């Protein structure tokens, strides 16, 4: 894992989304237009948390989050999501 030069503020978490499924369980290939947004990813960086609410995940955790959670950003040519700690449902 390469070191990223980004530190989220407060209770925000930087997540690298997992790749979208390209094939169904039965073996059918999914076209790009029909792919679902991934709802899991890997935590890349975390903020310091709020005074009374610390961040509950750590760097390297695989997490589940809502389909429309977070904001897409690009850092060093790579796509990431930045979201609040409360947008994360749990770790895998």
Coordinates of C-alpha atoms in Angstrom, one line a residue, residues 2-60:
X2 CA 1.5 3.3 -1.0
X3 CA 1.6 6.2 1.4
X4 CA -1.0 9.0 0.6
X5 CA -0.3 12.6 1.5
X6 CA -3.9 13.4 2.7
X7 CA -5.3 13.8 6.3
X8 CA -9.1 14.1 6.6
X9 CA -10.5 16.7 9.0
X10 CA -12.5 15.9 12.2
X11 CA -14.6 12.7 11.8
X12 CA -14.0 12.2 8.1
X13 CA -12.7 9.0 6.6
X14 CA -11.0 8.4 3.2
X15 CA -12.1 5.2 1.6
X16 CA -10.9 3.4 -1.6
X17 CA -14.0 1.7 -3.1
X18 CA -13.7 -1.9 -4.1
X19 CA -14.0 -2.8 -7.7
X20 CA -17.5 -3.3 -9.1
X21 CA -18.7 -6.8 -9.9
X22 CA -18.0 -7.7 -13.5
X23 CA -19.7 -11.1 -13.5
X24 CA -22.8 -12.5 -11.8
X25 CA -22.8 -15.6 -9.7
X26 CA -24.3 -17.6 -12.6
X27 CA -21.4 -16.4 -14.9
X28 CA -23.1 -13.6 -16.9
X29 CA -21.0 -10.5 -17.6
X30 CA -22.5 -7.2 -16.4
X31 CA -22.2 -4.3 -18.9
X32 CA -20.7 -1.0 -17.6
X33 CA -24.1 0.7 -17.8
X34 CA -25.7 -1.8 -15.5
X35 CA -23.0 -2.0 -12.8
X36 CA -24.0 -1.2 -9.2
X37 CA -21.9 1.3 -7.2
X38 CA -19.7 -0.7 -4.8
X39 CA -20.8 -0.5 -1.1
X40 CA -17.6 -1.6 0.4
X41 CA -14.0 -0.4 0.5
X42 CA -10.8 -0.1 2.4
X43 CA -10.0 2.8 4.8
X44 CA -7.0 4.7 3.5
X45 CA -6.8 7.6 6.0
X46 CA -8.8 8.9 9.0
X47 CA -9.3 12.2 10.8
X48 CA -8.7 12.8 14.5
X49 CA -12.4 12.6 15.4
X50 CA -14.6 15.0 17.3
X51 CA -14.1 16.0 20.9
X52 CA -16.8 13.7 22.2
X53 CA -16.9 11.2 19.2
X54 CA -13.7 9.4 18.2
X55 CA -13.4 7.8 14.8
X56 CA -14.3 4.1 15.2
X57 CA -12.4 2.6 12.2
X58 CA -8.7 2.4 11.6
X59 CA -6.5 2.5 8.5
X60 CA -6.7 -0.8 6.6

